Amino acid sequence: MSQKIINQQFPVLEMSCAVCASNVEHAAAGLPGVKHAAVNFASNLLDISYDPTILTPEDLRSAIRSAGYDLIIEQDHSRQRQEEAQRAHYRQLKRNVIGAWCLSLPVALLGMFAPSTMGIQLIMLVLTLSVMLLFGRSFYLHALQQIRHKSLGMDTLVALSTSIAFLFSLFNTFFPHFWYERGLTPHVYYEAACVIIAFVLLGKWLEERAKGNTSSAIKKLMGLQPQTARVWRNDSEEDVPIASLRVDETVIVRPGERIPVDGKLIEGDSFVDESMITGEPMPVEKKVGDTVVSGTINQRGSFRMQASRVGDDTLLAQIIRTVQQAQGSKAPVQRIADRIASIFVPTVMAISLVTFIVWMLLGGSDAFSYALLSMVSVLVIACPCALGLATPTALMVGIGRGAQQQILIRDATALENMCRVDTIVLDKTGTLTQGRPTVTEWLWIAPEEAQYKSLLYSAEARSEHPLGASIVHFLQEEGFGGTEIGHFESLTGQGVSFTAEGRSYWAGNRHLMQERGGSLSPDITSLTEAWQAEGKSTIFFGRETQVIAVIVISDPLKPSTPEVLERLRKLGLDVCMLTGDSQQTASSLAHTLGITRYAAEVLPAGKEEFIARLQAEGRKVAMVGDGINDSQALARADVGIAMGGGTDIAMEVAAITLMNSDLRALPRAYTLSRDTVRAIRQNLFWAFIYNLIGIPIAAGVLYPLWGILLNPMVASAAMAFSSVSVVLNSLRLKWK
C-alpha cells in the first residue's frame, strides 16, 4: 500500500539559538511517519514531509511542546500568528535586557567599591536573585529541557556557571566562618552571576533584532493579487471575488487596474507595465491574441481577456510560492558560538569534575577547600560571556558601519555569508543601468530649429507610447514647451503624425519614415543600424518627405557601473548578468562591460534557475536586483542584494539593500563582510584563549610547581577582561 506523503511548513515558537533548532528538528524527525524534517532558525520554520495517515499536526505539536517549544499548526493566518508571537518575544527580551542591566550595574559597582560586609552582600544577593528569577529565568528553564533531551548548549552553560557562582556566593554569605577556620578568605561572586545574564541577554536581543522578519515580503507579494475581478456574466458586467474566477471566463480590465489572472486579449489593445515580471521599464504593447499575466498593470485603454490560469496557477502565485519555499529552506550558516558550545560545555563540566576529584585525592588536609575553590574557578573562568558576545557585538558594529556607508543589512546571516561569495549575478535594468528609457542621442539631419522641438513636444505629449514620454521629459528638461498643432493622429505600431502651419509632420519608426518617402544617407543609415544593433530605439522625425532628426532612446548605464565591475574582479569575484531584454541588447552590453556569462530574455523562474545552476557548480552566489521579477532569484541566492531605488518587495526579500542605488556600495558590502567575519573569528579566539590558558591554571596545574592557585575572584576578573577585549575588538570595525 503506497504512502501519501505531504510536505508542509509550520512556524516554530520559543527558539533562542541554533541548538534549539536542532532540538526541534530531532524531536520532529524521530516521530513515526516523518520522512524529512528540517528547521530554519533564521525564518523559524519547520519544513516537514510526513504521512498524514500515521502522523497528525496535533501529534507533531505535542512532540514539539514536550521538547520545550511550540508549533503553530493552524494553516489560516499562521504567518500573522507567528509575527505576533515574535513581536511579543522581542518586546519581552528587550524588557529583560533593560531590567537585567538596571539591577546588574549596582551589583557590579558594589562588588568593586563597597566593603564586603554582611549588609552589602545581602543587598547584592537580593538584586542577583531578582535578575536570575525575573529576567534570566528562561536560561534555567531551557537548560533543564536541554539536559532532559541530552542536549547541551549556551543556555546550559549560562545556567550552570551562574548557578554555581550564585550558590557558592550564597554559602559564603551565610557561612563565612567555614573558610576562616581553614585560613581562607571567602569571596562572593554575585556580580559575575548577574552580569553574565545581562550580557548574554543583550547578545540574544541584538541577534533577534538583526534577524528581521521575512514574512513582510510575502505579504507585499500577496498584495499584488487583486481581490476582485470584473467579468462578463449573464450578458452584463459583474464584480466577483478573485477566488470565484474560472478558466475561459471573460475578464474586463480598465486603465490603471491590475490584471487579475493570466490570459490573452480577445478585444481591444493597450500598453501593459510588465516590469514586475520582466524588469524592463518600457510598457509592452498588447493586441488581440497577446498574453497578459496576473499582477501587471494596464496603463492605457480598456480590453477584454480570456482567463487561462486562475488562483494558484497564475504566474504571480507561482512566484509567491517559490519565494516562500526559498525563504523557508534551511539556511547554510550555523552559529559558530553554539556549535562550539555544544562541545565546550560538557568538556568544561568534565574538567571541573575531574579537578574536584583530583584535589580530593591529592589535596591533603585541606583537600575539600581546595577542591571546591578550584572547581568553582574552572566553572567561573569558563563563563560564556565573551563567547556569547563574540558574534553579536561584531555584527552590531558591522551593521552600524554598513548603515553609515548606505548599506542596509537586514539579515546578519547575509553579513556572515557575503565574504564567502565568489560569484556576483547582476540584473541589468535598474542595477547596471538607470532603469528608465532616456533620450541619449539627437542627430540633426536638417538645420536645427527651436520650433521643431516645440512641435515635437506637442505631438508626443498627446501620444500614448512610452517612448513619446521619454522625448517629452527630455524636451522639458531643455526648457521647451508645447505649441499649437493641427490634426493629430496616432498610428498604431508606427508613431504619430500631425499638421502645423499647413505642413505635414511625423515621428516614428523606420517603417513610418519609409512610408512617408523619407531617406537617409548611407553613413547615417549605418549609424542608425549600429544603434539598433546595440538594442537602442531610434525615432525618426520628419516633415513631408524630409527627415529632420534621428532621436535615440535607450536605458543608459549608470556612471559607476564599469568602475564597480572592475573593482569586483579585483576582489576575485566572477561577474554574471541577467536580463529580460533581448539577446541582441544583452550581448552588446555584456561585450561593452567585459561580461562573459549572461542570460537574456529570462523570466523570474529563469533567473532563479540560473542561480541554481551556479550553485550546483559549487559556487557561492550573490544576486543583485531591484524588481519584483528578481525576487525569486534574490531568495534563492546565498546572499540577496537589492537596489534601494527598486521595489519594496525586492528590498524585503533581499538581506542587504544598497540604499542609494549606488553600485559602488557593492564592493564595500563585500569588504565589510570580510572584515566583520574576521573580527568574529578574532573574538572567538580571544574568548577561548583565556579558557585555554585559564582553565588549567584554575584547575591547579601550577600549584605543585609554584604554589599558584587561581581563586574565583581572579577567574572572574579574567572572564570580565575577555569580554572587554571582545567588545573593543569589535569596535575597531568602526574606524577600519
XYZ file of C-alpha atoms in Angstrom:
736
model
C 0.000 0.000 0.000
C 1.565 3.286 -1.101
C 2.016 6.064 1.380
C 0.688 9.536 0.754
C 3.497 11.890 1.753
C 2.698 15.588 2.117
C 5.063 18.492 2.677
C 4.146 21.388 4.976
C 5.778 24.276 6.779
C 4.909 25.117 10.391
C 6.097 28.215 12.297
C 8.075 27.308 15.431
C 7.928 29.437 18.562
C 10.313 29.959 21.505
C 13.582 29.015 19.756
C 16.506 31.099 21.008
C 19.572 29.555 19.351
C 20.738 27.068 16.751
C 20.770 24.334 19.419
C 17.046 24.949 19.890
C 16.512 24.499 16.145
C 18.452 21.240 16.312
C 16.332 20.048 19.237
C 13.091 20.764 17.371
C 14.462 19.064 14.267
C 15.407 15.911 16.182
C 12.086 15.854 18.015
C 10.192 16.013 14.714
C 12.456 13.647 12.771
C 12.071 10.921 15.382
C 8.283 10.713 15.045
C 6.665 7.808 13.148
C 5.593 8.701 9.611
C 8.141 11.514 9.197
C 10.291 11.224 6.066
C 12.150 14.523 6.323
C 12.358 17.343 8.857
C 14.469 20.492 8.734
C 14.297 23.610 10.887
C 15.357 27.004 9.577
C 16.401 29.080 12.591
C 16.523 32.272 10.502
C 12.867 32.022 9.473
C 11.680 29.957 12.496
C 10.057 27.430 10.170
C 9.834 23.648 10.381
C 9.773 22.095 6.914
C 8.465 18.558 7.237
C 7.425 15.727 4.903
C 5.204 13.143 6.594
C 2.473 10.550 6.117
C -0.830 12.070 7.354
C -2.296 8.591 7.916
C 0.354 7.976 10.585
C 1.064 11.442 11.992
C -1.291 14.381 12.516
C -0.312 18.030 13.064
C -1.684 17.735 16.609
C 0.685 14.841 17.336
C 3.551 16.866 15.891
C 2.751 19.860 18.079
C 2.553 17.658 21.181
C 6.031 16.274 20.457
C 7.481 19.744 19.919
C 5.849 21.024 23.095
C 7.328 18.143 25.061
C 10.740 19.281 23.848
C 10.073 22.725 25.331
C 8.956 24.656 22.263
C 5.691 25.329 20.456
C 4.265 24.978 16.963
C 1.556 26.842 15.048
C -0.361 24.160 13.148
C -3.350 26.254 12.056
C -2.790 26.989 8.352
C -5.121 30.012 8.305
C -3.216 33.187 9.212
C -0.292 31.139 10.569
C 2.238 33.751 9.484
C 0.326 36.544 11.204
C 0.253 34.500 14.406
C 3.970 33.830 14.119
C 4.686 37.532 13.633
C 2.582 38.448 16.670
C 4.401 35.858 18.788
C 7.813 37.064 17.568
C 6.928 40.697 18.293
C 5.805 39.738 21.787
C 9.042 37.758 22.322
C 11.137 40.688 21.088
C 9.369 43.102 23.446
C 9.838 40.703 26.371
C 13.518 40.231 25.517
C 14.013 43.993 25.385
C 12.379 44.386 28.806
C 14.597 41.621 30.190
C 17.739 43.308 28.844
C 16.800 46.659 30.385
C 15.771 45.111 33.686
C 18.863 42.887 33.939
C 21.248 45.776 33.335
C 19.418 48.102 35.730
C 19.919 45.590 38.545
C 23.326 44.235 37.460
C 25.142 47.565 37.352
C 24.543 48.318 41.077
C 25.714 44.786 41.938
C 28.879 45.237 39.879
C 29.605 48.632 41.482
C 29.026 47.279 44.992
C 31.305 44.328 44.258
C 34.103 46.612 43.067
C 33.941 49.531 45.500
C 31.853 48.666 48.568
C 33.331 46.850 51.595
C 32.402 43.178 51.762
C 30.080 43.373 54.760
C 27.089 41.211 55.555
C 24.687 44.056 54.722
C 26.264 44.780 51.341
C 26.301 41.087 50.487
C 22.599 40.754 51.344
C 21.760 43.660 49.018
C 23.802 42.002 46.244
C 22.082 38.692 46.997
C 18.589 40.156 46.597
C 19.454 42.033 43.388
C 21.195 38.999 41.845
C 18.348 36.663 42.742
C 15.945 39.140 41.127
C 17.986 39.162 37.924
C 18.079 35.358 37.832
C 14.396 34.785 38.599
C 12.819 37.754 36.838
C 14.959 38.335 33.753
C 17.137 35.224 33.316
C 14.506 32.629 34.124
C 14.412 31.338 30.515
C 18.074 30.242 30.704
C 17.333 27.842 33.546
C 14.103 26.515 32.026
C 15.773 25.887 28.653
C 18.814 24.331 30.330
C 16.585 21.836 32.148
C 14.842 20.985 28.881
C 18.175 20.584 27.087
C 19.535 18.290 29.787
C 16.343 16.249 29.732
C 16.761 15.744 25.972
C 20.504 15.053 26.326
C 21.491 18.244 24.550
C 23.815 20.904 25.935
C 24.123 24.455 24.629
C 24.621 28.082 25.535
C 21.673 28.105 27.922
C 23.157 25.140 29.795
C 26.492 26.890 30.226
C 24.846 30.137 31.336
C 22.608 28.338 33.824
C 25.433 26.201 35.204
C 28.033 28.942 35.625
C 25.630 31.468 37.142
C 24.102 28.858 39.439
C 27.500 27.749 40.719
C 28.644 31.352 41.199
C 25.398 32.234 42.993
C 25.230 29.153 45.210
C 28.906 29.456 46.140
C 28.347 33.145 46.974
C 25.205 32.278 48.927
C 27.177 29.771 51.015
C 29.957 32.289 51.652
C 27.418 34.957 52.665
C 25.836 32.883 55.430
C 28.722 30.557 56.357
C 31.923 32.620 56.018
C 33.395 31.002 59.108
C 33.759 27.739 57.129
C 36.623 29.370 55.188
C 38.007 31.453 58.048
C 38.513 28.289 60.088
C 40.664 26.943 57.247
C 42.720 30.098 56.875
C 40.969 31.270 53.710
C 39.048 34.442 52.891
C 35.561 33.845 51.477
C 34.560 35.842 48.425
C 31.181 36.360 46.819
C 30.606 36.434 43.066
C 27.107 37.807 42.763
C 28.273 40.358 40.189
C 29.572 37.537 37.962
C 26.207 35.743 38.054
C 24.038 38.733 37.170
C 26.423 40.373 34.676
C 26.692 37.065 32.791
C 22.910 37.018 32.410
C 22.784 40.687 31.397
C 25.492 40.287 28.760
C 24.036 37.142 27.202
C 20.546 38.641 27.154
C 21.994 41.633 25.329
C 23.577 39.318 22.781
C 20.298 37.472 22.215
C 18.428 40.752 21.818
C 20.953 42.006 19.261
C 20.665 38.739 17.339
C 16.859 38.871 17.401
C 16.978 42.459 16.213
C 19.302 41.558 13.341
C 17.337 38.564 12.092
C 14.464 40.604 10.712
C 11.071 39.350 9.594
C 10.834 37.590 6.240
C 7.065 37.395 6.093
C 6.615 41.060 5.111
C 7.971 40.284 1.633
C 5.381 37.564 1.179
C 2.621 39.901 2.351
C 3.634 42.544 -0.181
C 3.746 39.982 -2.956
C 0.289 38.828 -1.987
C -0.828 42.458 -2.046
C -0.204 42.478 -5.798
C -3.022 39.991 -6.270
C -6.304 41.851 -6.897
C -9.103 40.818 -4.569
C -11.868 41.223 -7.163
C -12.251 40.972 -10.920
C -14.748 42.392 -13.407
C -16.240 39.572 -15.505
C -18.874 39.277 -18.222
C -21.638 37.026 -16.879
C -25.271 36.767 -17.859
C -24.851 39.451 -20.546
C -23.627 42.055 -18.061
C -20.519 43.189 -16.192
C -20.188 41.836 -12.675
C -17.549 42.325 -9.946
C -16.727 38.985 -8.338
C -14.137 37.772 -5.776
C -10.946 36.622 -7.440
C -11.349 33.155 -5.912
C -14.564 32.557 -7.877
C -12.990 33.171 -11.292
C -12.990 30.208 -13.659
C -10.825 29.303 -16.627
C -12.106 30.631 -20.011
C -14.242 33.343 -18.384
C -14.180 36.804 -20.000
C -12.496 39.407 -17.784
C -12.727 43.174 -18.383
C -9.713 45.315 -17.460
C -9.817 49.131 -17.382
C -6.940 51.660 -17.464
C -4.849 51.756 -14.283
C -6.091 48.412 -12.986
C -4.014 45.370 -12.123
C -4.702 42.372 -14.317
C -6.362 39.786 -12.042
C -5.431 36.499 -13.800
C -3.277 35.120 -16.588
C -4.908 35.060 -20.012
C -4.986 36.500 -23.538
C -6.650 39.538 -25.099
C -9.791 38.879 -27.112
C -10.889 42.502 -27.626
C -9.143 45.914 -27.506
C -5.496 46.904 -27.162
C -3.324 48.654 -24.614
C 0.123 49.135 -23.122
C 0.846 46.995 -20.061
C 3.521 47.653 -17.434
C 5.163 44.219 -17.048
C 8.199 45.473 -15.141
C 7.305 43.274 -12.150
C 7.841 40.231 -14.395
C 10.450 41.242 -16.971
C 12.202 44.029 -15.073
C 12.162 46.183 -18.205
C 10.963 49.790 -17.778
C 9.105 50.195 -21.074
C 5.436 49.174 -21.099
C 4.622 46.475 -23.647
C 2.009 46.982 -26.354
C -0.727 44.337 -26.204
C -3.107 43.450 -29.028
C -5.739 40.791 -29.587
C -4.166 37.358 -29.124
C -1.320 38.586 -26.884
C -0.941 37.128 -23.385
C -1.022 39.067 -20.120
C -0.188 37.927 -16.589
C -1.669 38.486 -13.164
C -0.421 41.447 -11.134
C 0.801 43.521 -14.103
C -0.718 46.967 -14.637
C -2.853 48.052 -17.576
C -1.729 51.575 -18.472
C -3.797 52.727 -21.449
C -7.143 51.673 -22.830
C -9.662 49.014 -21.817
C -9.642 45.458 -23.085
C -11.282 42.106 -22.611
C -9.299 38.975 -21.921
C -9.982 35.284 -21.626
C -8.726 33.724 -18.383
C -6.307 30.852 -18.944
C -4.817 30.361 -15.459
C -6.536 31.330 -12.223
C -5.905 31.049 -8.484
C -2.720 29.192 -7.521
C -1.866 28.501 -11.168
C -1.101 32.128 -12.109
C 2.475 33.251 -12.629
C 2.301 35.648 -9.667
C 1.056 32.854 -7.387
C 3.952 30.685 -8.533
C 6.416 33.488 -7.728
C 4.901 33.841 -4.249
C 5.099 30.097 -3.662
C 8.702 29.896 -4.860
C 9.797 32.793 -2.626
C 8.098 31.146 0.355
C 9.918 27.879 -0.276
C 13.290 29.568 -0.828
C 12.978 31.651 2.333
C 11.803 28.653 4.336
C 14.629 26.376 3.183
C 17.334 25.578 5.725
C 19.994 28.296 5.935
C 23.571 27.107 5.286
C 25.037 29.170 8.099
C 25.360 27.762 11.608
C 26.005 29.797 14.692
C 29.689 29.372 15.474
C 29.294 30.010 19.177
C 26.505 27.456 19.596
C 28.403 24.823 17.628
C 31.495 25.291 19.782
C 29.433 25.494 22.958
C 27.929 22.057 22.277
C 31.450 20.640 22.681
C 32.769 23.213 25.119
C 30.071 22.846 27.774
C 30.430 19.126 28.514
C 34.211 19.476 28.299
C 34.267 22.241 30.935
C 31.877 20.266 33.146
C 34.106 17.226 32.887
C 37.242 19.265 33.658
C 35.617 20.833 36.725
C 34.542 17.415 37.994
C 37.979 15.913 37.377
C 39.531 18.919 39.143
C 37.389 18.310 42.210
C 38.207 14.590 42.299
C 41.954 15.082 41.840
C 42.104 17.685 44.614
C 40.105 15.422 46.931
C 42.616 12.646 46.302
C 45.820 14.688 46.426
C 44.961 17.840 48.328
C 45.900 16.714 51.811
C 44.189 18.030 54.928
C 42.514 20.977 53.192
C 41.543 18.906 50.161
C 37.851 19.853 50.212
C 38.524 23.585 50.384
C 40.987 23.493 47.520
C 38.782 21.111 45.520
C 35.715 23.321 45.829
C 37.613 26.554 45.105
C 39.310 25.053 42.068
C 36.103 23.540 40.722
C 34.269 26.842 41.041
C 37.204 28.714 39.492
C 37.089 26.414 36.478
C 33.369 26.973 36.008
C 33.580 30.745 36.549
C 36.521 31.278 34.208
C 34.697 29.200 31.606
C 31.828 31.675 31.690
C 30.294 32.082 28.197
C 30.083 35.862 28.482
C 32.757 36.547 25.857
C 31.576 33.573 23.833
C 28.049 34.956 23.813
C 29.291 38.412 22.778
C 31.812 37.310 20.145
C 29.390 37.165 17.227
C 26.638 39.717 18.072
C 28.970 42.580 19.003
C 30.918 42.276 15.751
C 27.660 42.018 13.819
C 26.202 45.028 15.599
C 29.217 47.193 14.798
C 29.409 45.845 11.242
C 25.728 46.546 10.613
C 26.088 50.070 12.014
C 29.160 50.680 9.866
C 27.212 49.467 6.853
C 24.407 51.935 7.549
C 26.945 54.764 7.545
C 28.042 53.601 4.103
C 24.443 53.423 2.798
C 24.370 49.624 3.094
C 21.241 48.421 4.889
C 21.813 44.917 6.252
C 18.551 43.235 7.192
C 19.936 39.775 7.933
C 23.053 39.118 9.979
C 23.422 35.759 8.248
C 23.956 37.621 4.965
C 26.724 39.707 6.520
C 28.427 36.493 7.592
C 27.917 34.864 4.183
C 28.811 37.775 1.890
C 32.565 37.301 2.192
C 32.216 33.656 1.127
C 30.623 34.674 -2.180
C 32.692 34.001 -5.297
C 30.114 34.939 -7.969
C 28.069 38.138 -8.313
C 24.982 37.992 -10.553
C 23.642 41.415 -11.563
C 20.258 42.223 -13.042
C 20.618 44.631 -15.986
C 17.743 47.073 -15.754
C 17.883 49.376 -12.753
C 21.063 47.744 -11.457
C 23.677 48.135 -14.167
C 21.552 50.714 -15.995
C 19.485 53.735 -14.944
C 16.253 51.729 -15.234
C 14.266 54.182 -17.367
C 14.196 54.994 -21.129
C 16.125 58.201 -21.809
C 16.992 60.222 -24.899
C 20.735 59.622 -25.283
C 21.367 60.910 -28.822
C 19.796 63.623 -31.011
C 21.139 63.672 -34.565
C 20.004 66.619 -36.699
C 19.677 65.918 -40.426
C 18.127 69.284 -41.312
C 19.359 72.540 -39.728
C 18.276 72.688 -36.088
C 15.371 74.997 -35.324
C 13.740 75.529 -31.933
C 10.250 75.347 -33.461
C 10.849 71.714 -34.420
C 11.354 70.732 -30.779
C 8.238 72.643 -29.689
C 6.164 70.930 -32.392
C 7.522 67.505 -31.462
C 6.860 68.215 -27.772
C 3.185 68.983 -28.512
C 2.767 65.867 -30.627
C 4.459 63.420 -28.285
C 2.576 64.866 -25.321
C -0.577 63.533 -26.995
C 0.990 60.168 -27.800
C 0.223 57.103 -25.702
C 3.558 55.445 -26.480
C 6.062 55.275 -23.589
C 8.914 56.347 -25.888
C 6.966 59.550 -26.522
C 7.004 60.232 -22.783
C 10.828 59.953 -22.835
C 11.028 62.593 -25.569
C 8.631 64.888 -23.690
C 10.701 64.526 -20.494
C 13.912 65.279 -22.398
C 12.454 68.414 -24.035
C 11.016 69.587 -20.709
C 14.487 69.421 -19.156
C 15.805 71.518 -22.076
C 13.165 74.130 -21.324
C 10.880 73.547 -24.300
C 7.111 73.733 -24.081
C 4.249 72.994 -26.427
C 2.926 74.963 -29.347
C -0.275 74.811 -31.378
C -0.566 71.921 -33.823
C -3.348 70.901 -36.169
C -4.722 67.468 -36.960
C -3.097 64.782 -34.773
C -3.212 61.028 -35.415
C -1.706 58.139 -33.504
C -0.508 55.456 -35.913
C -0.614 52.079 -34.143
C 2.704 50.303 -34.322
C 4.337 53.164 -36.241
C 4.269 56.511 -34.435
C 2.342 59.776 -34.780
C 1.525 62.297 -37.488
C 0.247 65.898 -37.217
C -0.025 69.141 -39.084
C 1.319 72.610 -38.283
C 1.116 75.779 -40.351
C -0.329 73.806 -43.262
C 2.503 71.269 -43.426
C 2.573 67.586 -42.512
C 4.910 66.290 -39.791
C 5.508 62.788 -38.497
C 7.613 60.925 -35.883
C 8.003 57.193 -35.553
C 9.899 54.090 -36.605
C 11.799 53.267 -39.794
C 8.699 51.796 -41.417
C 6.820 55.104 -40.999
C 9.783 57.044 -42.406
C 9.884 54.853 -45.492
C 6.121 55.086 -45.918
C 6.369 58.905 -45.900
C 9.132 58.849 -48.513
C 11.985 59.773 -46.199
C 15.515 58.548 -46.787
C 18.920 58.702 -45.107
C 22.459 58.891 -46.400
C 24.496 55.662 -46.273
C 26.594 56.972 -43.352
C 23.569 57.835 -41.261
C 21.868 54.562 -42.210
C 24.911 52.630 -40.948
C 24.909 54.697 -37.774
C 21.224 54.021 -37.033
C 21.683 50.322 -37.747
C 24.593 50.265 -35.286
C 22.402 51.908 -32.631
C 19.664 49.356 -33.209
C 22.219 46.523 -33.028
C 23.108 47.807 -29.548
C 19.461 47.470 -28.539
C 18.692 51.189 -28.688
C 15.387 52.534 -30.031
C 15.528 55.056 -32.895
C 12.778 57.594 -33.603
C 12.755 59.366 -36.982
C 11.265 62.884 -37.043
C 10.359 64.471 -40.345
C 8.331 66.989 -42.349
C 6.662 65.896 -45.588
C 9.314 63.623 -47.136
C 12.275 65.227 -45.406
C 13.905 63.643 -42.339
C 14.610 66.395 -39.805
C 16.262 64.423 -36.976
C 17.009 60.983 -35.584
C 16.362 60.527 -31.851
C 17.998 57.655 -29.971
C 16.373 56.324 -26.807
C 17.975 53.751 -24.510
C 18.394 52.742 -20.913
C 21.890 54.149 -20.225
C 24.490 52.585 -17.947
C 24.992 54.057 -14.514
C 28.206 56.108 -14.493
C 29.701 53.922 -11.757
C 28.990 50.566 -13.443
C 32.342 49.983 -15.264
C 34.325 51.090 -12.201
C 32.363 48.788 -9.896
C 32.725 45.741 -12.146
C 36.474 46.270 -12.313
C 36.627 46.578 -8.525
C 34.635 43.328 -8.098
C 37.004 41.490 -10.424
C 39.998 42.755 -8.435
C 38.351 41.278 -5.339
C 38.402 37.907 -7.113
C 34.683 37.739 -7.916
C 33.167 36.413 -11.150
C 30.511 38.739 -12.605
C 27.401 37.489 -14.446
C 24.384 39.369 -15.890
C 20.667 38.544 -16.162
C 18.049 40.466 -18.165
C 14.578 40.089 -19.589
C 15.714 42.220 -22.533
C 16.521 40.876 -25.995
C 19.517 38.708 -26.780
C 20.888 41.433 -29.060
C 20.783 44.103 -26.373
C 22.220 41.779 -23.723
C 25.057 40.656 -25.985
C 26.033 44.241 -26.825
C 26.015 45.344 -23.193
C 27.905 42.267 -21.993
C 30.592 42.885 -24.604
C 30.887 46.530 -23.526
C 31.276 45.577 -19.860
C 33.505 42.543 -20.412
C 30.917 40.101 -19.024
C 31.316 36.615 -20.470
C 28.458 34.794 -18.736
C 24.950 36.181 -19.082
C 21.354 35.211 -19.882
C 18.819 37.231 -21.880
C 15.022 37.094 -22.284
C 14.656 35.367 -18.904
C 11.509 35.454 -16.762
C 11.578 35.197 -12.935
C 11.748 31.395 -12.937
C 14.601 31.521 -15.450
C 16.574 33.875 -13.217
C 16.153 31.510 -10.287
C 17.239 28.555 -12.449
C 20.375 30.485 -13.480
C 21.255 30.992 -9.790
C 20.543 27.319 -9.029
C 22.844 26.180 -11.857
C 25.677 28.298 -10.481
C 25.108 26.843 -7.008
C 25.112 23.324 -8.474
C 28.610 24.100 -9.769
C 29.687 24.687 -6.174
C 29.639 28.471 -6.344
C 28.554 30.818 -3.573
C 26.283 33.305 -5.321
C 25.143 36.853 -4.524
C 22.242 38.175 -6.616
C 21.806 41.929 -7.110
C 18.431 43.169 -8.392
C 15.769 45.812 -7.966
C 12.448 44.443 -9.201
C 9.669 42.058 -8.259
C 10.859 39.911 -11.151
C 14.144 39.431 -9.255
C 12.513 38.265 -6.013
C 12.760 34.534 -6.751
C 16.450 34.808 -7.653
C 17.135 37.041 -4.634
C 15.542 34.480 -2.333
C 17.377 31.554 -3.957
C 20.847 33.147 -3.877
C 23.200 32.632 -0.946
C 23.031 36.417 -0.464
C 20.267 38.596 -1.955
C 21.145 42.263 -2.534
C 18.517 44.833 -3.558
C 18.996 48.297 -5.001
C 17.396 50.964 -2.825
C 15.611 52.579 -5.778
C 13.858 49.299 -6.628
C 10.607 47.804 -5.394
C 9.826 47.326 -1.716
C 9.366 43.609 -2.312
C 12.867 43.173 -3.717
C 14.197 45.058 -0.678
C 12.233 42.863 1.726
C 13.256 39.575 0.084
C 16.902 40.649 -0.084
C 19.049 40.506 3.041
C 21.161 43.510 2.001
C 19.919 46.741 0.417
C 22.132 49.382 -1.199
C 20.028 52.307 -0.008
C 21.045 54.955 -2.540
C 21.176 52.553 -5.534
C 24.883 53.358 -5.889
C 26.625 50.249 -7.174
C 29.852 51.427 -5.569
C 28.388 50.226 -2.272
C 28.504 46.640 -3.590
C 32.280 46.070 -3.213
C 32.088 47.962 0.085
C 29.499 45.436 1.290
C 31.849 42.602 0.386
C 34.832 44.108 2.229
C 32.612 44.983 5.204
C 31.506 41.349 5.417
C 35.106 40.151 5.155
C 36.236 42.486 7.955
C 33.269 41.583 10.166
C 33.758 37.826 9.804
C 37.459 38.295 10.534
C 36.503 40.209 13.699
C 34.123 37.401 14.713
C 36.903 34.834 14.352
C 39.272 37.038 16.334
C 36.614 37.463 19.022
C 36.130 33.730 19.289
C 39.890 33.331 19.581
C 40.074 35.853 22.432
C 37.000 34.340 24.049
C 38.741 30.982 24.210
C 42.380 31.899 24.759
C 41.534 32.814 28.363
C 39.869 29.468 28.805
C 42.708 27.549 27.184
C 45.194 29.262 29.498
C 42.990 29.994 32.491
C 41.165 26.676 32.938
C 44.329 24.628 33.537
C 45.592 27.324 35.934
C 42.205 27.385 37.687
C 42.347 23.592 37.936
C 45.676 23.946 39.774
C 48.314 22.697 37.326
C 50.734 25.407 38.538
C 50.210 24.676 42.237
C 52.691 21.774 42.513
C 55.415 23.862 40.864
C 54.991 27.403 42.180
C 52.096 27.213 44.615
C 49.853 29.285 42.309
C 46.135 28.623 42.676
C 43.669 30.787 40.771
C 40.863 31.790 43.067
C 37.375 32.542 41.697
C 37.852 36.316 42.096
C 40.833 36.310 39.715
C 38.920 33.924 37.436
C 36.025 36.353 37.403
C 38.377 39.232 36.526
C 39.861 37.189 33.660
C 36.354 36.468 32.440
C 35.470 40.169 32.544
C 38.662 41.116 30.704
C 37.889 38.579 27.967
C 34.511 40.259 27.462
C 36.093 43.725 27.315
C 38.674 42.557 24.767
C 35.908 41.130 22.568
C 33.929 44.378 22.641
C 36.995 46.535 21.955
C 37.999 44.310 19.042
C 34.508 44.651 17.576
C 34.616 48.429 17.932
C 37.692 48.534 15.692
C 35.337 47.964 12.762
C 34.013 51.495 13.240
C 37.300 53.039 12.224
C 38.614 50.376 9.826
